[in-house]
Coordinates of C-alpha atoms in Angstrom, one line a residue:
M1348 CA 8.3 -77.9 -25.1
F1349 CA 7.8 -75.8 -22.0
V1350 CA 7.8 -77.2 -18.5
V1351 CA 6.1 -75.3 -15.8
L1352 CA 7.5 -76.0 -12.4
K1353 CA 5.1 -75.2 -9.6
Q1354 CA 6.7 -73.6 -6.5
P1355 CA 6.3 -75.8 -3.5
A1356 CA 4.0 -74.5 -0.8
Q1357 CA 6.8 -74.9 1.8
S1358 CA 9.1 -72.7 -0.2
R1359 CA 6.4 -70.0 -0.4
V1360 CA 5.9 -70.1 3.3
Y1361 CA 9.6 -70.0 3.9
R1362 CA 10.0 -66.9 1.7
S1363 CA 7.1 -65.2 3.4
E1364 CA 8.6 -65.8 6.8
R1365 CA 12.0 -64.7 5.5
S1366 CA 10.5 -61.4 4.2
S1367 CA 8.8 -60.8 7.5
A1368 CA 12.0 -61.5 9.4
S1369 CA 13.9 -59.1 7.1
R1370 CA 11.4 -56.3 7.8
A1371 CA 11.6 -57.0 11.5
E1372 CA 15.4 -56.9 11.4
L1373 CA 15.3 -53.6 9.4
A1374 CA 12.9 -52.2 12.0
Y1375 CA 15.2 -53.1 14.7
E1376 CA 18.3 -51.7 13.0
W1377 CA 16.6 -48.4 12.1
K1378 CA 17.2 -46.3 15.2
G1379 CA 16.5 -42.7 15.8
M1380 CA 16.3 -40.9 19.1
A1381 CA 14.0 -43.6 20.4
F1382 CA 15.1 -47.2 21.2
L1383 CA 13.1 -48.6 18.4
S1384 CA 11.5 -47.0 15.4
Y1385 CA 10.2 -48.0 12.0
P1386 CA 11.5 -46.6 8.7
P1387 CA 10.0 -43.3 7.9
M1388 CA 6.9 -43.5 5.6
P1389 CA 6.4 -41.0 2.8
P1390 CA 5.4 -37.7 4.4
I1391 CA 1.8 -37.7 3.2
L1392 CA 0.6 -35.7 6.2
S1393 CA 3.3 -33.2 5.5
F1394 CA 2.2 -32.8 2.0
V1395 CA -1.4 -32.3 3.1
A1396 CA -0.3 -29.8 5.7
I1397 CA 1.7 -27.8 3.1
F1398 CA -1.3 -27.9 0.8
I1399 CA -3.6 -26.5 3.5
L1400 CA -1.1 -23.8 4.4
V1401 CA -0.8 -22.8 0.7
Y1402 CA -4.5 -22.7 0.4
L1403 CA -5.0 -20.5 3.5
V1404 CA -2.2 -18.1 2.5
D1405 CA -3.8 -17.9 -1.0
T1406 CA -7.2 -17.1 0.4
S1407 CA -6.1 -14.7 3.1
N1408 CA -3.5 -12.9 1.0
A1409 CA -6.0 -10.4 -0.2
C1410 CA -7.5 -9.5 3.2
G1411 CA -7.9 -5.8 3.4
M1412 CA -8.3 -5.2 7.1
Q1413 CA -5.7 -2.5 7.2
L1414 CA -7.5 -0.6 4.4
C1415 CA -10.8 -0.8 6.3
Y1416 CA -9.1 0.4 9.5
D1417 CA -7.6 3.4 7.6
R1418 CA -11.0 4.3 6.2
W1419 CA -12.4 4.2 9.7
R1420 CA -9.6 6.5 11.1
T1421 CA -10.3 9.0 8.3
A1422 CA -14.0 8.9 9.0
Q1423 CA -13.5 9.2 12.7
T1424 CA -11.2 12.2 12.3
A1425 CA -13.9 13.8 10.0
A1426 CA -16.5 13.1 12.6
E1427 CA -14.4 14.8 15.3
N1428 CA -13.9 17.8 13.1
G1429 CA -17.6 18.2 12.4
L1430 CA -17.3 17.2 8.7
I1431 CA -19.9 14.5 8.9
K1432 CA -23.5 15.7 9.1
P1433 CA -25.9 12.7 8.8
H1434 CA -29.3 13.4 7.2
N1435 CA -31.3 11.4 9.7
G1436 CA -29.9 13.1 12.8
E1437 CA -27.9 10.1 14.0
K1438 CA -24.5 10.5 15.6
P1439 CA -21.6 11.2 13.3
M1440 CA -19.6 8.4 15.1
C1441 CA -22.3 5.9 13.8
V1442 CA -21.4 6.8 10.3
A1443 CA -17.7 6.3 11.0
Q1444 CA -18.3 2.9 12.6
R1445 CA -20.7 1.9 9.8
T1446 CA -18.0 2.8 7.3
H1447 CA -15.6 0.4 9.0
L1448 CA -18.2 -2.3 9.1
V1449 CA -19.3 -2.0 5.5
C1450 CA -15.7 -2.2 4.4
L1451 CA -15.1 -5.3 6.5
I1452 CA -18.2 -7.0 5.1
A1453 CA -17.0 -6.4 1.6
E1454 CA -13.7 -8.2 2.6
E1455 CA -15.5 -11.2 4.1
L1456 CA -14.6 -13.6 1.2
N1457 CA -10.9 -12.7 1.4
C1458 CA -10.7 -12.6 5.2
R1459 CA -12.8 -15.7 6.1
T1460 CA -9.7 -17.6 7.5
N1461 CA -8.5 -14.6 9.5
L1462 CA -9.3 -14.9 13.2
Q1463 CA -8.5 -11.2 13.8
Y1464 CA -11.0 -10.3 11.1
Q1465 CA -13.8 -12.2 12.7
M1466 CA -13.1 -10.7 16.2
T1467 CA -12.9 -7.2 14.8
K1468 CA -16.2 -7.5 12.9
R1469 CA -18.0 -8.8 15.9
G1470 CA -16.5 -6.1 18.1
I1471 CA -17.7 -3.3 15.8
I1472 CA -21.2 -4.8 15.6
H1473 CA -21.3 -5.0 19.4
K1474 CA -20.1 -1.4 19.8
M1475 CA -22.7 -0.1 17.3
T1476 CA -25.5 -2.0 19.1
N1477 CA -24.4 -0.5 22.4
S1478 CA -24.2 3.0 20.9
G1479 CA -27.7 2.7 19.3
C1480 CA -26.2 2.8 15.7
N1481 CA -28.0 1.2 12.9
E1482 CA -26.0 -1.2 10.7
F1483 CA -27.7 0.3 7.6
G1484 CA -27.4 3.9 6.5
D1485 CA -24.8 6.4 5.2
I1486 CA -21.1 5.7 5.1
F1487 CA -18.3 8.3 4.9
N1488 CA -16.8 9.1 1.5
A1489 CA -13.6 11.2 2.0
T1490 CA -13.4 12.3 -1.6
A1491 CA -16.8 13.8 -1.4
V1492 CA -15.8 16.2 1.4
I1493 CA -14.5 19.2 -0.5
D1494 CA -15.3 22.1 1.8
R1495 CA -13.3 21.1 4.9
G1496 CA -13.3 24.5 6.3
P1497 CA -10.2 26.6 7.0
L1498 CA -7.5 24.9 9.1
W1499 CA -5.5 28.1 9.4
P1500 CA -6.2 31.8 10.1
V1501 CA -7.4 33.3 6.9
G1502 CA -8.5 36.8 5.8
E1503 CA -7.3 39.5 3.5
N1504 CA -6.3 41.7 6.5
L1505 CA -3.9 39.1 7.9
I1506 CA -0.3 40.1 7.7
C1507 CA 1.7 38.1 5.1
T1508 CA -1.2 36.9 3.1
F1509 CA -0.2 35.8 -0.4
R1510 CA -1.3 38.1 -3.2
S1511 CA -0.8 37.2 -6.8
K1512 CA 1.1 39.6 -9.1
S1513 CA -1.4 39.0 -11.8
A1514 CA -4.6 41.0 -12.2
E1515 CA -6.7 41.1 -9.0
K1516 CA -9.7 39.6 -10.6
T1517 CA -7.8 36.6 -12.0
P1518 CA -8.1 33.6 -9.7
I1519 CA -4.8 32.2 -8.4
K1520 CA -3.7 29.2 -10.4
Y1521 CA -2.3 26.3 -8.4
Q1522 CA -0.2 23.3 -9.3
H1523 CA 0.3 20.2 -7.2
C1524 CA 2.9 17.4 -6.9
G1525 CA 2.8 14.1 -5.2
L1526 CA 5.3 11.3 -4.3
F1527 CA 4.4 7.9 -2.8
G1528 CA 5.2 4.2 -2.9
D1529 CA 8.1 2.7 -4.8
P1530 CA 8.4 5.7 -5.6
H1531 CA 5.8 7.1 -8.0
L1532 CA 5.7 10.8 -8.9
R1533 CA 3.2 13.3 -10.2
T1534 CA 5.0 16.4 -11.2
F1535 CA 3.7 20.0 -11.2
K1536 CA 3.3 19.5 -15.0
D1537 CA 1.0 16.5 -14.3
E1538 CA 3.5 14.1 -15.7
F1539 CA 3.4 10.6 -14.2
Q1540 CA 6.6 8.6 -13.5
T1541 CA 7.8 5.6 -11.6
C1542 CA 11.4 6.0 -10.6
K1543 CA 14.4 4.4 -8.8
V1544 CA 15.9 7.6 -7.3
K1545 CA 17.7 5.9 -4.5
G1546 CA 19.3 8.2 -1.9
A1547 CA 18.7 11.9 -1.3
W1548 CA 16.8 14.0 -3.9
S1549 CA 15.3 17.5 -4.0
L1550 CA 11.6 17.8 -4.6
V1551 CA 11.2 21.6 -4.6
Q1552 CA 13.7 24.4 -4.2
N1553 CA 13.1 28.2 -4.6
N1554 CA 13.6 31.4 -2.7
H1555 CA 11.2 30.5 0.0
I1556 CA 11.3 26.8 0.6
M1557 CA 13.4 23.7 0.1
I1558 CA 12.0 20.1 0.3
M1559 CA 14.1 17.0 0.1
V1560 CA 13.5 13.3 0.4
T1561 CA 15.7 10.2 1.0
N1562 CA 14.6 7.0 -0.6
N1563 CA 16.0 3.7 0.8
P1564 CA 15.6 0.1 -0.3
V1565 CA 12.4 -1.6 0.9
K1566 CA 13.5 -4.2 3.4
D1567 CA 13.6 -7.8 2.0
H1568 CA 12.2 -6.6 -1.3
G1569 CA 15.1 -6.4 -3.7
A1570 CA 15.4 -3.3 -5.8
A1571 CA 12.3 -1.6 -4.5
T1572 CA 12.8 1.8 -2.8
A1573 CA 10.6 4.1 -0.8
T1574 CA 10.8 7.4 1.0
S1575 CA 12.1 6.9 4.6
K1576 CA 13.1 10.5 5.3
L1577 CA 11.6 13.9 4.4
T1578 CA 13.0 17.4 5.2
V1579 CA 11.2 20.7 4.8
V1580 CA 13.4 23.9 5.2
I1581 CA 11.6 27.2 5.3
K1582 CA 14.2 29.8 4.3
K1583 CA 15.0 33.0 6.3
N1584 CA 12.2 35.6 6.0
E1585 CA 12.2 38.1 8.8
D1586 CA 8.9 39.7 7.7
C1587 CA 6.8 36.6 7.3
A1588 CA 8.6 33.6 8.7
S1589 CA 11.7 33.7 10.9
H1590 CA 15.1 35.5 11.1
D1591 CA 16.6 32.0 10.7
F1592 CA 15.9 28.8 8.9
V1593 CA 12.9 26.8 10.1
T1594 CA 13.3 23.0 9.6
Y1595 CA 10.8 20.1 9.8
R1596 CA 12.3 16.6 9.6
A1597 CA 10.5 13.3 9.5
R1598 CA 12.1 9.9 9.7
T1599 CA 10.8 6.4 9.7
D1600 CA 8.7 5.8 12.8
N1601 CA 9.1 9.5 13.7
L1602 CA 6.6 12.0 12.3
P1603 CA 6.9 15.0 14.6
G1604 CA 4.1 17.4 15.3
T1605 CA 6.4 20.4 15.6
F1606 CA 9.3 22.0 13.8
E1607 CA 12.8 21.1 15.0
N1608 CA 12.9 24.2 17.3
G1609 CA 9.9 22.8 19.1
Q1610 CA 7.4 25.4 17.8
S1611 CA 4.2 24.6 15.9
D1612 CA 4.0 28.1 14.3
V1613 CA 6.3 31.0 13.4
G1614 CA 5.8 34.5 11.9
P1615 CA 3.0 37.1 12.4
D1616 CA -0.5 35.7 12.6
K1617 CA 0.9 32.2 12.4
S1618 CA 2.0 32.7 8.8
V1619 CA 3.9 29.4 9.0
A1620 CA 2.2 26.7 10.9
I1621 CA 2.1 22.9 11.3
R1622 CA -1.0 21.0 12.3
V1623 CA -1.2 17.4 13.5
M1624 CA -4.1 15.7 11.7
D1625 CA -3.4 12.2 13.0
P1626 CA -0.6 11.8 15.6
G1627 CA 2.3 9.9 14.2
K1628 CA 0.6 9.4 10.9
H1629 CA -0.4 12.7 9.3
V1630 CA 0.8 16.3 9.5
E1631 CA 0.1 19.4 7.4
I1632 CA 2.3 22.4 7.0
Y1633 CA 0.9 25.7 5.7
L1634 CA 2.9 28.8 4.5
R1635 CA 0.4 31.6 4.2
F1636 CA 2.9 34.1 2.7
I1637 CA 3.2 31.8 -0.4
D1638 CA -0.2 30.1 0.0
T1639 CA 1.4 26.7 0.0
T1640 CA 0.1 23.5 1.7
I1641 CA 2.2 20.4 2.3
R1642 CA 0.8 17.1 3.5
V1643 CA 3.0 14.3 4.9
R1644 CA 1.8 10.9 5.9
Q1645 CA 3.6 7.9 7.3
I1646 CA 2.0 4.6 6.2
G1647 CA 3.9 1.6 7.5
R1648 CA 7.6 2.5 7.5
Y1649 CA 7.4 5.0 4.6
F1650 CA 6.1 8.4 3.7
T1651 CA 3.8 10.0 1.2
F1652 CA 4.1 13.6 0.1
A1653 CA 1.6 16.0 -1.5
I1654 CA 2.0 19.8 -2.1
K1655 CA -0.2 22.5 -3.5
M1656 CA 1.6 25.7 -4.6
P1657 CA 0.7 28.8 -6.7
Q1658 CA 1.9 28.6 -10.3
E1659 CA 3.9 31.7 -10.0
I1660 CA 5.8 30.3 -7.0
V1661 CA 6.4 27.1 -9.0
E1662 CA 7.9 29.1 -11.8
Q1663 CA 10.4 30.6 -9.4
S1664 CA 11.5 27.0 -8.7
V1665 CA 12.1 26.4 -12.5
D1666 CA 14.9 29.1 -12.4
D1667 CA 16.9 27.0 -9.9
D1668 CA 19.6 24.8 -11.5
T1669 CA 19.0 22.0 -8.9
Q1670 CA 17.4 18.8 -10.2
Q1671 CA 13.9 19.0 -8.6
L1672 CA 11.7 16.0 -8.9
C1673 CA 8.4 18.0 -8.7
V1674 CA 9.6 20.4 -11.3
Q1675 CA 11.7 18.5 -13.9
G1676 CA 10.7 15.0 -13.0
C1677 CA 13.1 12.1 -12.5
P1678 CA 16.2 11.9 -14.7
E1679 CA 15.7 9.6 -17.7
Q1680 CA 18.2 7.0 -16.4
E1681 CA 16.2 6.8 -13.1
Q1682 CA 12.8 6.2 -14.7
I1683 CA 11.2 2.8 -14.8
N1684 CA 8.9 1.9 -17.7
Y1685 CA 6.1 0.7 -15.4
K1686 CA 3.7 0.1 -18.3
K1687 CA 6.0 -2.4 -19.9
Y1688 CA 6.7 -4.0 -16.5
L1689 CA 3.0 -4.4 -15.7
A1690 CA 2.3 -5.9 -19.2
E1691 CA 5.2 -8.4 -19.1
K1692 CA 4.9 -9.5 -15.4
R1693 CA 1.1 -10.0 -15.8
K1694 CA 1.9 -13.3 -17.4
I1695 CA 3.6 -14.6 -14.3
L1696 CA 1.4 -16.4 -11.9
D1697 CA 3.7 -18.2 -9.5
L1698 CA 4.7 -16.2 -6.5
H1699 CA 8.4 -15.5 -5.8
V1700 CA 9.3 -16.1 -9.5
G1701 CA 12.0 -13.5 -10.2
D1702 CA 11.0 -10.2 -8.5
I1703 CA 7.3 -11.0 -8.2
L1704 CA 5.9 -11.2 -4.7
M1705 CA 2.2 -11.0 -5.6
T1706 CA 0.5 -11.9 -8.8
S1707 CA -1.1 -9.3 -11.1
D1708 CA -4.6 -10.6 -10.5
Q1709 CA -4.2 -10.5 -6.7
A1710 CA -2.7 -7.1 -6.8
S1711 CA -5.3 -5.7 -9.2
E1712 CA -8.1 -7.0 -7.0
L1713 CA -6.7 -5.3 -3.9
C1714 CA -6.2 -2.1 -5.7
R1715 CA -9.7 -2.0 -7.0
K1716 CA -11.0 -2.4 -3.4
S1717 CA -8.7 0.5 -2.5
Q1718 CA -10.8 2.7 -4.9
V1719 CA -7.8 4.1 -6.9
V1720 CA -7.9 4.5 -10.6
D1721 CA -5.7 5.4 -13.6
F1722 CA -2.0 6.1 -12.7
Y1723 CA -2.7 5.5 -9.0
F1724 CA -4.2 2.0 -9.8
D1725 CA -1.1 1.2 -11.9
S1726 CA 1.2 2.3 -9.1
C1727 CA -0.7 0.3 -6.6
V1728 CA -0.4 -2.9 -8.6
F1729 CA 3.2 -2.2 -9.3
D1730 CA 4.1 -1.8 -5.7
L1731 CA 2.2 -4.9 -4.6
M1732 CA 3.8 -7.0 -7.2
T1733 CA 7.3 -5.8 -6.4
T1734 CA 7.0 -5.8 -2.6
G1735 CA 3.9 -7.7 -1.5
D1736 CA 3.4 -5.0 1.1
K1737 CA -0.3 -4.0 1.4
N1738 CA 0.7 -0.7 3.0
F1739 CA 1.5 0.6 -0.4
T1740 CA -2.1 0.1 -1.4
I1741 CA -3.1 2.4 1.5
A1742 CA -0.4 4.9 0.4
A1743 CA -1.9 5.2 -3.1
H1744 CA -5.4 5.6 -1.7
Q1745 CA -4.3 8.3 0.8
L1746 CA -2.4 10.3 -1.7
V1747 CA -5.4 10.4 -4.0
E1748 CA -7.4 11.7 -1.0
D1749 CA -4.8 14.3 -0.2
L1750 CA -4.6 15.6 -3.7
T1751 CA -8.4 15.7 -4.0
A1752 CA -8.6 17.6 -0.7
L1753 CA -6.0 20.1 -1.9
T1754 CA -7.3 20.4 -5.4
P1755 CA -10.8 18.9 -5.8
G1756 CA -10.8 19.3 -9.6
I1757 CA -8.0 16.8 -9.9
V1758 CA -10.6 14.0 -9.9
K1759 CA -11.8 15.1 -13.3
T1760 CA -8.3 14.6 -14.7
Q1761 CA -8.3 10.9 -13.9
E1762 CA -9.5 8.1 -16.2
N1763 CA -11.9 5.7 -14.4
R1764 CA -9.7 2.7 -15.3
T1765 CA -9.0 -0.3 -13.0
Y1766 CA -7.4 -2.7 -15.5
L1767 CA -4.1 -3.2 -17.3
T1768 CA -5.1 -4.5 -20.7
P1769 CA -4.1 -1.3 -22.6
Y1770 CA -0.5 -1.9 -21.6
E1771 CA -0.6 -5.5 -23.0
E1772 CA -1.6 -4.1 -26.4
I1773 CA 1.3 -1.6 -26.2
H1774 CA 3.9 -4.2 -24.9
P1775 CA 2.7 -7.6 -26.1
S1776 CA 4.6 -10.6 -24.8
S1777 CA 4.5 -14.3 -25.7
G1778 CA 3.2 -17.1 -23.7
C1779 CA -0.2 -18.2 -22.5
R1780 CA -1.7 -17.0 -19.3
L1781 CA -3.2 -19.4 -16.7
K1782 CA -5.8 -18.7 -14.1
S1783 CA -4.5 -17.5 -10.7
D1784 CA -6.1 -20.5 -8.9
F1785 CA -3.8 -22.9 -10.9
I1786 CA -1.2 -23.0 -8.1
P1787 CA -3.4 -24.4 -5.3
W1788 CA -4.8 -27.0 -7.7
T1789 CA -1.3 -28.0 -8.7
C1790 CA -0.5 -28.6 -5.0
A1791 CA -3.7 -30.7 -4.7
L1792 CA -2.7 -32.8 -7.7
A1793 CA 0.8 -33.4 -6.3
V1794 CA -0.7 -34.6 -3.0
L1795 CA -3.0 -37.0 -4.8
L1796 CA -0.2 -38.4 -6.9
C1797 CA 2.0 -38.9 -3.8
F1798 CA -0.9 -40.7 -2.1
L1799 CA -1.5 -43.1 -5.1
F1800 CA 2.2 -43.8 -5.4
D1801 CA 2.3 -44.6 -1.7
Q1802 CA -0.6 -47.0 -2.0
R1803 CA 1.0 -48.7 -5.0
N1804 CA 4.2 -49.4 -3.0
S1805 CA 2.6 -50.5 0.2

C-alpha cells in the first residue's frame, strides 16, 4: 500500500522564500570590481560575436583588392608609355581606370564586408565620371601586349651588340628562368620545381654575370621561405661593361633604381643599363653585349626574378661547377613534392590545422581570379595554403606577365588548367571531404546549442 503525502502549502512557500533568499545572498557575496554584481551568465553574446567575426573573416578572406590595384598600376604604366591605344579614341587613362573598376566589380561578392573596398570603388567611379570616362568599354590585358617597343638603344651598328656564333641567318635561341614565391623555380630547361633552398644560392654564373639570391623564412609562417635579397654582379669587361665589377643589390623594402656605384648605365652606348619600371617595385637590367634581360620585382616583402638569356650564353653557365638553380635546378634533397602536398592537404578544411593557413578551395578561387594557370596556378595555391599571404598570388601573376613579355611564346607551353584533381588521382588519400562552408555553420550550430542549454537551465 502506497501513501502519498501532500506537501503543505506553507512548506512550499517557505522553500520558495528560502531559494530566493539564497540567490540574494549569493548575489551579495559575488563581488567583482563593483560593489555588487550578479553571477556571470553563460557568455551567449560572446558566442554570437565570435560567430559574426568568423563569418566576416570567412567572407572577406578572398577579397582581391590588392590584385585589382596591381592590375591598375600595370595598366597605368602602359598608358603612360603609350602602349594603350583605344579603338574609340578615348583617353588611355580611361582604359586603366576601367580595368581597375571591372576587377573590383568582379570581387564584389568577396569584398562586400570590406569598407575600404566600398570607398575605393566609389572613388574610381567618381574619378571616371569627372574625367569623362565611360564605365563600359575596353580593359587592359597585359599579356596581350607583346610589342612593347625597345626600352634600350638598339641597332646593329651599336658597339657591343651581341652576335650569335651560329649562322647569321639562324635566329637567336633564348632560354628563360624564373623564381618566385615560396620559392618556385622554372629552370632554363623548362623544369618546374618547388624548393626549400633556405639561405644563399646561386641562380646563374658564367664568364659575364653572376646572380645570387638569399631566401629567408616567411615571418610567422613556419617552414615557408621566400627571396628577401637578390644580387647581380656584372663581371669585369673593359670593352663592353666596366674595368671593374658592377653590382646591383636589392633587399627587402629596398629595390634601388641604380647600381651600387650610383650609375644607371655603364659601357659604350649604354651596353649595360638599368631602368626603373615602377619605383620601389619593378626594375629591369639589360646587358646588350650578351643580349640578356633581367626583371626584378618586389611584391610585399619579397622578390620575384625573371631572366631571358641566349642559349649559347646559358651553355657557358653549364660548364661552371657551381650549383646554379636556373641551370641544374634545386638539389634533390631541397625539392618539395608540391603535387603530393596539394593532393593531401586539399582534404583539410579547418584553418590553422597543421601548416594550413588557407583552405584549398579558398586558395584555388583566389588563384583563378589572378588569371594564372598550370604550374603557376599550383604554386599560387601552394603559397596561399602555407602562408595565407595574398601577395604571393600577385607574385605568381606578375611572373607570368614578365615571362610572357620576355618570351611571348611561353604562353603556348602552358596548360590551361585551374584545378588540382589530377594530383588527387596520382596521390590518393583517405577520408571524406566536406564543403568549405562547413566551419561557419558549425559555429552557428554551437551558438544555438549554447542558447538552448541556457534556456533549459534558467
